[in-house]
Short mmCIF file of C-alpha atoms in Angstrom, two decimals:
data_model
loop_
_atom_site.label_atom_id
_atom_site.label_comp_id
_atom_site.label_asym_id
_atom_site.label_seq_id
_atom_site.Cartn_x
_atom_site.Cartn_y
_atom_site.Cartn_z
CA UNK A 1 -6.11 4.00 19.28
CA UNK A 2 -6.63 0.45 20.67
CA UNK A 3 -3.46 0.05 22.00
CA UNK A 4 -4.18 -2.20 24.93
CA UNK A 5 -1.21 -5.10 24.11
CA UNK A 6 1.88 -3.17 25.03
CA UNK A 7 3.89 -5.86 23.50
CA UNK A 8 2.24 -5.09 20.28
CA UNK A 9 2.64 -1.69 20.27
CA UNK A 10 5.10 0.04 18.26
CA UNK A 11 5.02 4.33 18.31
CA UNK A 12 6.37 4.02 14.57
CA UNK A 13 3.36 2.71 13.32
CA UNK A 14 1.34 6.11 15.79
CA UNK A 15 3.21 8.61 14.64
CA UNK A 16 2.61 6.32 11.03
CA UNK A 17 -0.83 5.94 11.31
CA UNK A 18 -1.19 9.54 11.58
CA UNK A 19 1.24 10.96 8.94
CA UNK A 20 -1.00 8.96 6.09
CA UNK A 21 -3.67 9.85 7.35
CA UNK A 22 -3.24 13.20 6.72
CA UNK A 23 -1.77 12.84 3.48
CA UNK A 24 -4.39 11.42 3.02
CA UNK A 25 -5.97 14.70 3.10
CA UNK A 26 -8.26 14.45 6.61
CA UNK A 27 -8.49 15.89 9.89
CA UNK A 28 -9.26 14.47 13.28
CA UNK A 29 -11.35 16.09 15.79
CA UNK A 30 -9.98 14.47 18.60
CA UNK A 31 -7.08 11.94 18.33
CA UNK A 32 -7.17 9.29 22.35
CA UNK A 33 -6.01 5.68 22.93
CA UNK A 34 -7.59 3.58 24.53
CA UNK A 35 -4.56 4.00 26.41
CA UNK A 36 -5.86 6.71 27.96
CA UNK A 37 -8.90 5.43 29.43
CA UNK A 38 -6.97 2.45 31.53
CA UNK A 39 -8.02 4.16 34.90
CA UNK A 40 -11.05 4.01 34.45
CA UNK A 41 -11.00 0.45 32.26
CA UNK A 42 -9.82 -0.19 35.66
CA UNK A 43 -12.64 0.70 37.39
CA UNK A 44 -15.50 -0.08 35.21
CA UNK A 45 -14.20 -3.75 35.49
CA UNK A 46 -14.42 -3.74 39.71
CA UNK A 47 -17.61 -3.29 38.93
CA UNK A 48 -18.33 -5.49 36.69
CA UNK A 49 -16.94 -8.14 39.04
CA UNK A 50 -19.48 -6.49 42.22
CA UNK A 51 -22.42 -7.09 40.09
CA UNK A 52 -22.04 -10.70 39.60
CA UNK A 53 -20.19 -9.67 35.52
CA UNK A 54 -17.13 -11.00 36.54
CA UNK A 55 -14.70 -13.67 37.94
CA UNK A 56 -10.98 -14.58 38.51
CA UNK A 57 -10.12 -17.75 35.98
CA UNK A 58 -6.95 -19.49 37.55
CA UNK A 59 -7.47 -22.33 33.79
CA UNK A 60 -4.21 -21.80 31.42
CA UNK A 61 -4.95 -20.85 27.64
CA UNK A 62 -4.93 -24.78 26.07
CA UNK A 63 -7.37 -25.27 29.55
CA UNK A 64 -9.93 -22.36 28.65
CA UNK A 65 -10.32 -23.08 24.04
CA UNK A 66 -11.30 -26.80 25.65
CA UNK A 67 -13.26 -25.71 27.37
CA UNK A 68 -15.24 -23.17 25.19
CA UNK A 69 -14.92 -26.39 22.90
CA UNK A 70 -17.15 -28.06 25.20
CA UNK A 71 -19.82 -25.72 26.53
CA UNK A 72 -18.32 -25.79 30.05
CA UNK A 73 -17.68 -23.21 32.82
CA UNK A 74 -14.77 -22.51 34.52
CA UNK A 75 -14.48 -24.54 37.81
CA UNK A 76 -13.66 -20.91 39.60
CA UNK A 77 -16.67 -18.79 38.06
CA UNK A 78 -19.14 -19.20 40.77
CA UNK A 79 -16.56 -18.12 42.87
CA UNK A 80 -17.39 -15.26 45.87
CA UNK A 81 -17.42 -11.85 44.39
CA UNK A 82 -15.70 -11.03 47.68
CA UNK A 83 -13.58 -13.59 46.41
CA UNK A 84 -12.81 -11.57 42.61
CA UNK A 85 -13.04 -8.86 43.72
CA UNK A 86 -9.94 -9.23 46.02
CA UNK A 87 -8.02 -11.18 43.18
CA UNK A 88 -8.11 -8.71 40.58
CA UNK A 89 -6.16 -6.53 43.10
CA UNK A 90 -4.17 -8.90 43.63
CA UNK A 91 -3.68 -8.74 39.91
CA UNK A 92 -2.86 -4.83 39.94
CA UNK A 93 -0.61 -5.48 42.19
CA UNK A 94 1.51 -7.58 40.13
CA UNK A 95 1.09 -9.64 42.94
CA UNK A 96 0.67 -12.95 40.56
CA UNK A 97 2.55 -14.41 37.72
CA UNK A 98 1.10 -13.60 34.99
CA UNK A 99 -0.87 -16.96 32.67
CA UNK A 100 -1.31 -17.31 36.39
CA UNK A 101 -4.66 -15.20 36.55
CA UNK A 102 -7.30 -13.77 33.65
CA UNK A 103 -10.36 -11.74 34.84
CA UNK A 104 -13.28 -13.44 33.21
CA UNK A 105 -16.51 -11.97 31.72
CA UNK A 106 -19.60 -14.28 33.07
CA UNK A 107 -21.41 -13.66 29.60
CA UNK A 108 -23.17 -17.48 27.26
CA UNK A 109 -21.33 -20.59 27.61
CA UNK A 110 -24.28 -22.85 26.08
CA UNK A 111 -24.86 -19.68 23.77
CA UNK A 112 -24.85 -20.59 20.09
CA UNK A 113 -22.25 -17.68 19.97
CA UNK A 114 -18.90 -18.60 20.54
CA UNK A 115 -17.76 -14.48 21.02
CA UNK A 116 -20.01 -14.72 23.92
CA UNK A 117 -18.15 -17.87 26.09
CA UNK A 118 -16.40 -15.60 28.34
CA UNK A 119 -14.00 -13.86 27.22
CA UNK A 120 -11.31 -12.50 28.22
CA UNK A 121 -11.51 -8.75 30.54
CA UNK A 122 -8.22 -8.08 31.26
CA UNK A 123 -4.27 -10.33 30.99
CA UNK A 124 -1.17 -10.42 33.81
CA UNK A 125 1.97 -8.76 31.81
CA UNK A 126 4.18 -9.86 33.37
CA UNK A 127 6.66 -7.10 35.64
CA UNK A 128 4.76 -3.85 34.49
CA UNK A 129 5.14 -4.59 30.98
CA UNK A 130 6.03 -0.53 29.50
CA UNK A 131 3.09 0.25 27.46
CA UNK A 132 4.18 3.15 24.68
CA UNK A 133 1.48 5.92 25.56
CA UNK A 134 0.61 4.79 29.13
CA UNK A 135 4.20 4.03 30.85
CA UNK A 136 4.67 1.34 33.76
CA UNK A 137 1.51 2.28 35.63
CA UNK A 138 0.14 -0.66 35.20
CA UNK A 139 1.01 -4.89 34.55
CA UNK A 140 -2.96 -5.92 33.76
CA UNK A 141 -3.39 -4.32 30.89
CA UNK A 142 -7.86 -4.94 28.87
CA UNK A 143 -8.16 -7.30 26.72
CA UNK A 144 -9.79 -4.95 22.86
CA UNK A 145 -13.26 -8.07 23.56
CA UNK A 146 -13.93 -5.72 26.96
CA UNK A 147 -12.52 -1.63 26.41
CA UNK A 148 -13.29 -1.72 22.62
CA UNK A 149 -16.75 -1.05 23.23
CA UNK A 150 -16.41 0.40 26.33
CA UNK A 151 -14.52 3.75 24.91
CA UNK A 152 -17.24 3.85 22.16
CA UNK A 153 -19.28 3.89 24.47
CA UNK A 154 -17.23 7.23 26.66
CA UNK A 155 -16.08 8.87 24.21
CA UNK A 156 -20.06 9.17 22.56
CA UNK A 157 -19.56 7.28 19.58
CA UNK A 158 -22.36 8.13 17.52
CA UNK A 159 -21.39 4.46 15.45
CA UNK A 160 -18.57 2.31 15.72
CA UNK A 161 -18.18 0.44 12.13
CA UNK A 162 -16.61 -1.53 11.55
CA UNK A 163 -15.43 -5.28 8.76
CA UNK A 164 -17.97 -8.40 8.60
CA UNK A 165 -15.91 -10.67 10.71
CA UNK A 166 -16.13 -8.43 13.83
CA UNK A 167 -20.18 -8.85 13.38
CA UNK A 168 -20.80 -11.70 15.45
CA UNK A 169 -18.89 -9.85 18.10
CA UNK A 170 -21.60 -7.46 18.13
CA UNK A 171 -23.40 -9.66 20.93
CA UNK A 172 -20.41 -9.64 23.56
CA UNK A 173 -20.25 -5.99 22.76
CA UNK A 174 -23.99 -4.52 23.47
CA UNK A 175 -23.76 -7.57 25.83
CA UNK A 176 -21.32 -5.59 28.28
CA UNK A 177 -22.41 -2.42 28.20
CA UNK A 178 -25.68 -3.82 29.40
CA UNK A 179 -24.64 -5.19 32.23
CA UNK A 180 -22.30 -2.23 33.40
CA UNK A 181 -25.73 0.04 32.18
CA UNK A 182 -23.77 2.39 30.13
CA UNK A 183 -24.31 4.12 26.55
CA UNK A 184 -24.57 1.43 23.33
CA UNK A 185 -23.67 3.24 20.13
CA UNK A 186 -24.69 2.55 17.04
CA UNK A 187 -22.79 -0.79 15.39
CA UNK A 188 -22.42 -1.86 11.51
CA UNK A 189 -20.59 -2.85 9.56
CA UNK A 190 -19.28 -3.32 6.15
CA UNK A 191 -17.39 -5.74 3.44
CA UNK A 192 -13.45 -4.76 3.18
CA UNK A 193 -12.52 -3.66 -0.08
CA UNK A 194 -10.65 -6.48 -1.95
CA UNK A 195 -8.49 -6.05 -4.89
CA UNK A 196 -7.55 -8.38 -7.16
CA UNK A 197 -4.17 -9.97 -7.85
CA UNK A 198 -3.34 -8.60 -4.28
CA UNK A 199 -3.89 -9.39 -0.35
CA UNK A 200 -5.52 -6.99 1.92
CA UNK A 201 -5.53 -8.74 5.86
CA UNK A 202 -3.53 -7.90 8.16
CA UNK A 203 -2.08 -11.11 8.78
CA UNK A 204 -1.20 -12.29 5.76
CA UNK A 205 0.37 -8.34 4.95
CA UNK A 206 2.84 -8.80 7.73
CA UNK A 207 3.73 -12.50 6.25
CA UNK A 208 5.04 -10.59 2.93
CA UNK A 209 7.16 -7.68 5.51
CA UNK A 210 8.35 -10.49 8.15
CA UNK A 211 10.21 -12.66 5.44
CA UNK A 212 10.82 -9.84 3.69
CA UNK A 213 9.44 -11.17 0.02
CA UNK A 214 8.22 -7.52 -0.39
CA UNK A 215 10.62 -4.36 0.40
CA UNK A 216 9.01 -3.40 3.98
CA UNK A 217 5.34 -2.30 4.34
CA UNK A 218 5.95 0.72 2.09
CA UNK A 219 7.08 -1.65 -1.08
CA UNK A 220 5.22 -0.08 -4.24
CA UNK A 221 3.85 -3.18 -4.49
CA UNK A 222 1.74 -3.13 -1.64
CA UNK A 223 -1.58 -1.78 -1.75
CA UNK A 224 -0.96 -0.17 2.51
CA UNK A 225 -1.50 3.38 1.65
CA UNK A 226 2.49 4.06 2.32
CA UNK A 227 2.76 1.89 -0.55
CA UNK A 228 0.32 3.38 -2.34
CA UNK A 229 2.23 6.50 -1.82
CA UNK A 230 5.87 5.45 -2.43
CA UNK A 231 4.46 4.88 -6.15
CA UNK A 232 3.09 8.11 -7.21
CA UNK A 233 -0.36 7.21 -6.53
CA UNK A 234 -2.12 10.74 -4.61
CA UNK A 235 -4.20 10.68 -1.99
CA UNK A 236 -6.77 12.21 -4.19
CA UNK A 237 -7.29 9.36 -6.92
CA UNK A 238 -7.44 7.36 -3.91
CA UNK A 239 -10.22 9.09 -1.89
CA UNK A 240 -12.03 9.27 -5.90
CA UNK A 241 -11.67 5.15 -5.96
CA UNK A 242 -12.79 4.65 -2.61
CA UNK A 243 -16.09 6.92 -3.49
CA UNK A 244 -16.16 4.75 -6.71
CA UNK A 245 -16.52 1.35 -4.92
CA UNK A 246 -18.85 2.80 -2.30
CA UNK A 247 -19.67 0.59 0.70
CA UNK A 248 -21.86 -2.94 0.46
CA UNK A 249 -22.31 -5.30 3.12
CA UNK A 250 -21.63 -8.84 0.34
CA UNK A 251 -19.00 -10.41 1.75
CA UNK A 252 -17.46 -12.01 -1.12
CA UNK A 253 -16.37 -9.00 -4.11
CA UNK A 254 -13.84 -8.32 -5.10
CA UNK A 255 -12.91 -5.12 -6.76
CA UNK A 256 -10.48 -5.25 -10.16
CA UNK A 257 -6.78 -2.74 -9.81
CA UNK A 258 -7.76 -1.44 -13.45
CA UNK A 259 -10.39 0.26 -11.04
CA UNK A 260 -7.46 2.12 -8.87
CA UNK A 261 -5.50 2.31 -12.00
CA UNK A 262 -7.72 4.97 -14.03
CA UNK A 263 -8.12 7.01 -11.32
CA UNK A 264 -4.75 7.32 -10.90
CA UNK A 265 -4.72 7.89 -15.05
CA UNK A 266 -7.03 10.40 -14.90
CA UNK A 267 -5.58 12.38 -12.17
CA UNK A 268 -1.67 11.46 -13.22
CA UNK A 269 -3.34 12.89 -16.98
CA UNK A 270 -3.77 16.66 -15.99
CA UNK A 271 -0.23 17.01 -13.51
CA UNK A 272 2.54 14.37 -14.94
CA UNK A 273 4.96 17.09 -17.53
CA UNK A 274 5.94 14.15 -20.15
CA UNK A 275 9.48 13.86 -21.18
CA UNK A 276 11.40 11.05 -22.56
CA UNK A 277 13.38 8.02 -20.61
CA UNK A 278 15.13 5.08 -23.08
CA UNK A 279 14.50 1.90 -20.19
CA UNK A 280 17.48 -0.38 -22.88
CA UNK A 281 19.30 1.87 -24.57
CA UNK A 282 20.74 1.53 -28.94
CA UNK A 283 22.60 3.83 -30.20
CA UNK A 284 21.96 5.27 -33.10
CA UNK A 285 24.54 6.85 -34.72
CA UNK A 286 23.30 9.90 -37.07
CA UNK A 287 26.04 9.81 -40.61
CA UNK A 288 25.14 12.56 -42.41
CA UNK A 289 24.73 15.30 -39.31
CA UNK A 290 28.33 17.34 -37.44
CA UNK A 291 29.71 15.19 -34.50
CA UNK A 292 30.02 18.53 -32.32
CA UNK A 293 26.30 19.92 -33.69
CA UNK A 294 24.15 19.84 -31.33
CA UNK A 295 20.00 21.12 -32.85
CA UNK A 296 17.83 22.27 -29.61
CA UNK A 297 14.45 20.46 -29.92
CA UNK A 298 10.86 22.38 -28.01
CA UNK A 299 10.07 19.35 -26.60
CA UNK A 300 5.89 19.54 -25.35
CA UNK A 301 5.65 19.40 -21.51
CA UNK A 302 2.09 18.72 -21.50
CA UNK A 303 -0.12 17.02 -25.20
CA UNK A 304 -1.89 20.76 -25.11
CA UNK A 305 0.86 22.92 -24.29
CA UNK A 306 -0.06 26.79 -26.69
CA UNK A 307 2.84 27.41 -28.62
CA UNK A 308 2.67 31.35 -26.80
CA UNK A 309 3.56 29.44 -22.99
CA UNK A 310 7.22 28.80 -22.96
CA UNK A 311 7.37 26.96 -20.09
CA UNK A 312 5.07 24.08 -21.64
CA UNK A 313 8.10 23.45 -23.56
CA UNK A 314 11.51 22.11 -22.51
CA UNK A 315 14.80 21.40 -24.49
CA UNK A 316 15.79 18.73 -26.34
CA UNK A 317 19.57 18.37 -27.97
CA UNK A 318 19.28 15.95 -30.98
CA UNK A 319 22.91 15.29 -31.34
CA UNK A 320 25.11 12.81 -34.08
CA UNK A 321 24.14 10.11 -31.03
CA UNK A 322 21.11 9.64 -29.55
CA UNK A 323 19.29 6.33 -28.32
CA UNK A 324 16.26 4.71 -29.25
CA UNK A 325 14.19 1.67 -27.09
CA UNK A 326 16.23 -1.82 -27.98
CA UNK A 327 12.14 -3.09 -28.88
CA UNK A 328 12.28 -0.13 -31.76
CA UNK A 329 14.73 -2.12 -34.19
CA UNK A 330 13.92 -5.36 -35.63
CA UNK A 331 16.16 -6.64 -38.77
CA UNK A 332 13.15 -7.73 -40.49
CA UNK A 333 11.00 -4.78 -40.88
CA UNK A 334 7.06 -6.45 -41.02
CA UNK A 335 3.41 -4.66 -42.36
CA UNK A 336 2.51 -4.50 -38.44
CA UNK A 337 5.07 -3.32 -37.55
CA UNK A 338 6.32 0.97 -36.72
CA UNK A 339 9.70 0.45 -35.32
CA UNK A 340 12.89 1.38 -37.11
CA UNK A 341 14.99 -1.96 -39.45
CA UNK A 342 17.26 -1.65 -42.31
CA UNK A 343 16.41 0.81 -44.86
CA UNK A 344 13.01 2.39 -43.07
CA UNK A 345 12.66 5.38 -41.75
CA UNK A 346 10.56 6.72 -38.53
CA UNK A 347 9.82 9.88 -37.53
CA UNK A 348 11.25 11.11 -33.84
CA UNK A 349 8.63 12.51 -31.20
CA UNK A 350 9.54 16.72 -31.46
CA UNK A 351 12.38 15.89 -33.78
CA UNK A 352 13.52 14.70 -37.82
CA UNK A 353 12.38 11.44 -39.47
CA UNK A 354 15.47 9.10 -39.77
CA UNK A 355 16.52 6.72 -42.35
CA UNK A 356 18.53 3.18 -40.95
CA UNK A 357 21.34 2.40 -43.03
CA UNK A 358 23.21 0.01 -41.64
CA UNK A 359 23.28 -1.78 -38.57
CA UNK A 360 26.98 -2.70 -37.23
CA UNK A 361 27.31 -5.89 -35.69
CA UNK A 362 29.27 -8.02 -33.17
CA UNK A 363 31.46 -10.65 -34.04
CA UNK A 364 28.97 -13.29 -32.70
CA UNK A 365 27.00 -11.34 -36.12
CA UNK A 366 23.73 -11.05 -33.96
CA UNK A 367 24.20 -8.87 -31.16
CA UNK A 368 23.56 -4.84 -31.78
CA UNK A 369 26.38 -2.99 -31.52
CA UNK A 370 25.00 0.01 -33.06
CA UNK A 371 23.24 1.92 -35.68
CA UNK A 372 23.18 4.34 -38.33
CA UNK A 373 20.92 6.21 -39.81
CA UNK A 374 20.27 9.83 -41.94
CA UNK A 375 18.37 12.39 -40.67
CA UNK A 376 15.67 14.35 -42.96
CA UNK A 377 16.46 17.98 -41.63
CA UNK A 378 13.13 19.31 -44.46
CA UNK A 379 11.50 16.93 -42.43
CA UNK A 380 9.85 15.82 -45.65
CA UNK A 381 9.79 12.05 -45.00
CA UNK A 382 6.56 11.44 -43.80
CA UNK A 383 6.62 8.01 -42.00
CA UNK A 384 4.27 6.44 -39.49
CA UNK A 385 6.29 5.34 -36.49
CA UNK A 386 7.50 7.54 -34.37
CA UNK A 387 9.52 6.73 -31.71
CA UNK A 388 10.87 8.57 -28.60
CA UNK A 389 14.50 9.62 -28.19
CA UNK A 390 17.79 10.53 -26.04
CA UNK A 391 20.55 11.96 -26.68
CA UNK A 392 23.74 12.43 -26.04
CA UNK A 393 23.37 15.85 -24.64
CA UNK A 394 27.25 17.23 -26.59
CA UNK A 395 30.69 15.24 -28.07
CA UNK A 396 31.43 12.37 -25.97
CA UNK A 397 29.24 12.98 -23.17
CA UNK A 398 26.77 10.19 -22.30
CA UNK A 399 22.68 11.34 -21.62
CA UNK A 400 20.97 11.33 -17.58
CA UNK A 401 21.22 8.42 -16.53
CA UNK A 402 18.96 6.57 -14.13
CA UNK A 403 17.29 3.84 -12.88
CA UNK A 404 13.81 2.33 -13.45
CA UNK A 405 12.37 0.61 -11.55
CA UNK A 406 9.07 -1.58 -12.85
CA UNK A 407 6.61 -2.31 -11.04
CA UNK A 408 3.60 -5.36 -11.67
CA UNK A 409 0.99 -7.22 -10.19
CA UNK A 410 2.31 -8.63 -6.45
CA UNK A 411 0.21 -11.67 -7.49
CA UNK A 412 -0.85 -13.44 -10.54
CA UNK A 413 -3.95 -14.49 -9.56
CA UNK A 414 -6.71 -12.51 -9.28
CA UNK A 415 -7.07 -13.91 -5.94
CA UNK A 416 -4.79 -14.98 -4.29
CA UNK A 417 -6.13 -15.13 -0.40
CA UNK A 418 -8.01 -18.20 -1.37
CA UNK A 419 -5.53 -19.93 -2.56
CA UNK A 420 -3.63 -22.85 0.20
CA UNK A 421 -0.34 -22.12 -1.07
CA UNK A 422 -1.04 -18.39 -1.47
CA UNK A 423 3.08 -17.09 -1.70
CA UNK A 424 3.46 -19.96 -4.15
CA UNK A 425 1.25 -17.38 -6.68
CA UNK A 426 3.67 -14.60 -6.71
CA UNK A 427 4.78 -12.66 -9.45
CA UNK A 428 8.14 -13.75 -10.24
CA UNK A 429 8.48 -9.90 -12.79
CA UNK A 430 6.47 -8.03 -9.73
CA UNK A 431 9.36 -5.54 -9.57
CA UNK A 432 12.35 -5.78 -12.23
CA UNK A 433 14.84 -3.21 -11.92
CA UNK A 434 16.79 -0.89 -14.79
CA UNK A 435 21.16 -0.10 -13.06
CA UNK A 436 21.21 2.22 -17.12
CA UNK A 437 18.04 3.83 -18.18
CA UNK A 438 18.76 7.12 -20.28
CA UNK A 439 16.66 10.00 -19.39
CA UNK A 440 16.54 13.86 -20.59
CA UNK A 441 18.21 16.60 -18.91
CA UNK A 442 14.62 17.32 -17.57
CA UNK A 443 15.09 15.70 -15.11
CA UNK A 444 18.36 15.97 -13.58
CA UNK A 445 17.38 18.46 -10.67
CA UNK A 446 13.51 16.16 -10.07
CA UNK A 447 13.16 16.06 -6.35
CA UNK A 448 11.13 12.56 -4.63
CA UNK A 449 7.74 12.34 -4.88
CA UNK A 450 8.23 14.51 -8.86
CA UNK A 451 5.98 12.95 -10.89
CA UNK A 452 6.39 12.70 -14.91
CA UNK A 453 5.11 10.61 -17.88
CA UNK A 454 7.89 9.11 -19.96
CA UNK A 455 6.14 9.25 -22.99
CA UNK A 456 5.36 5.48 -24.49
CA UNK A 457 6.92 3.85 -20.99
CA UNK A 458 4.05 5.27 -18.55
CA UNK A 459 3.57 7.43 -14.88
CA UNK A 460 6.48 7.53 -13.02
CA UNK A 461 8.19 9.24 -8.89
CA UNK A 462 11.19 9.59 -7.95
CA UNK A 463 11.84 7.14 -4.99
CA UNK A 464 13.33 8.05 -1.44
CA UNK A 465 16.55 5.58 -2.10
CA UNK A 466 17.80 8.28 -4.91
CA UNK A 467 20.54 9.49 -4.13
CA UNK A 468 22.39 13.43 -5.69
CA UNK A 469 24.74 11.33 -7.86
CA UNK A 470 22.03 8.38 -9.32
CA UNK A 471 17.58 9.18 -9.44
CA UNK A 472 15.33 6.34 -8.92
CA UNK A 473 11.98 6.35 -10.78
CA UNK A 474 9.02 3.98 -9.59
CA UNK A 475 6.66 3.64 -12.39
CA UNK A 476 3.12 4.40 -10.70
CA UNK A 477 0.70 3.50 -13.83
CA UNK A 478 0.85 2.24 -17.33
CA UNK A 479 -0.40 4.89 -20.61
CA UNK A 480 -2.75 1.36 -21.12
CA UNK A 481 -5.55 1.44 -19.21
CA UNK A 482 -8.62 -1.76 -19.55
CA UNK A 483 -11.16 0.70 -17.86
CA UNK A 484 -13.86 2.38 -19.34
CA UNK A 485 -15.90 4.74 -17.60
CA UNK A 486 -19.16 2.86 -18.16
CA UNK A 487 -17.18 -0.25 -15.75
CA UNK A 488 -16.11 -1.92 -17.49
#
């Protein structure tokens, strides 16, 4: 952990990183903090001053910015070593106010590389600002530019890996290690992973969370590991996706979201048991079935379930009141339509064919209140359309009601990061909440994190917002797959 700034470090971030790395299946060899080395870093800063490679500066941030832009040396750049040593000691003791002094590395103000313009090594933080890991021992803190390469060296890191935007910092990384005569790890940069229809920069993600455009860092629409986990994506699917993408130094590559969704479906297709849920229920009354008659049918948990394996099936009741999707019924039939319509038959999945015999309309003569239908117990009718459905489990009792959250792409454009007003590109339909969906009783004992395929609708996971009286499901991904192994 590069925990150099006490104001930016939070224990919750540290704990979450450890938890999410473990969830991803990785076990660190050792967990260390930059703050473990605060004394070493301070001692090396003193040595850097002694060698004439650092000085205490009194310029304000604005003055430092201006002098860098003009490639001008600080008026204190050539002060005597003994003076900088004394002032640096005063900084450590808290004798100098915050903002009144910094320790700067004496690099190369005439370089073509902005990251060689006497970077700051130490800043004062007022009144011994407590640090979550190091306590309140220090009132001066090292910068990332100073600490990063030294800690890499102390820990004997072989390769220091970072993304391409850090490439210009390589010069200062090696300059400092050379100035102190320390071992130099190999620095290697690669391009950041960019995915379509989302943003990956920490600054933009922080804006989305802080301004409440999303519901926190684990919002299922975010491409954070916490968000992906809450959405029901498995670590193995993420790892397979990353392995498949590989590593590149191409700075403008962007990976299609379909590619990640392909790996998610590949895994959930094997691991998620099937069940039936109706999102927008339309009541169907089976007129030729007694009101108190319940027929228990076998439904498959898995598509290739063997008839001799009882655990591969679950029971669904078929009663005289069932519910189908509102979108699976039309008043006007057509050749390319396989749903239910007046006078038309469809097959109910795992059950019987039914034929629409009557439509009950509200007073406005448009709103459909319920459908009347007859079922074919002989199953001789062979309609083309197959619908999922949920039945009333017993007379006068509604099916299990659940909340379903449908998540879609967070942004409308493939590369929202390129837009000037990227927030204006947010997809208004990225989260749709359906509070009154009907489900089969198979789901009544589902626990947080359990994954299912809702037939014809997609893959879903039980969300942590669920309560004993109300299960909430997040859609992980739809069933449609537009990505092929050929790399489409």
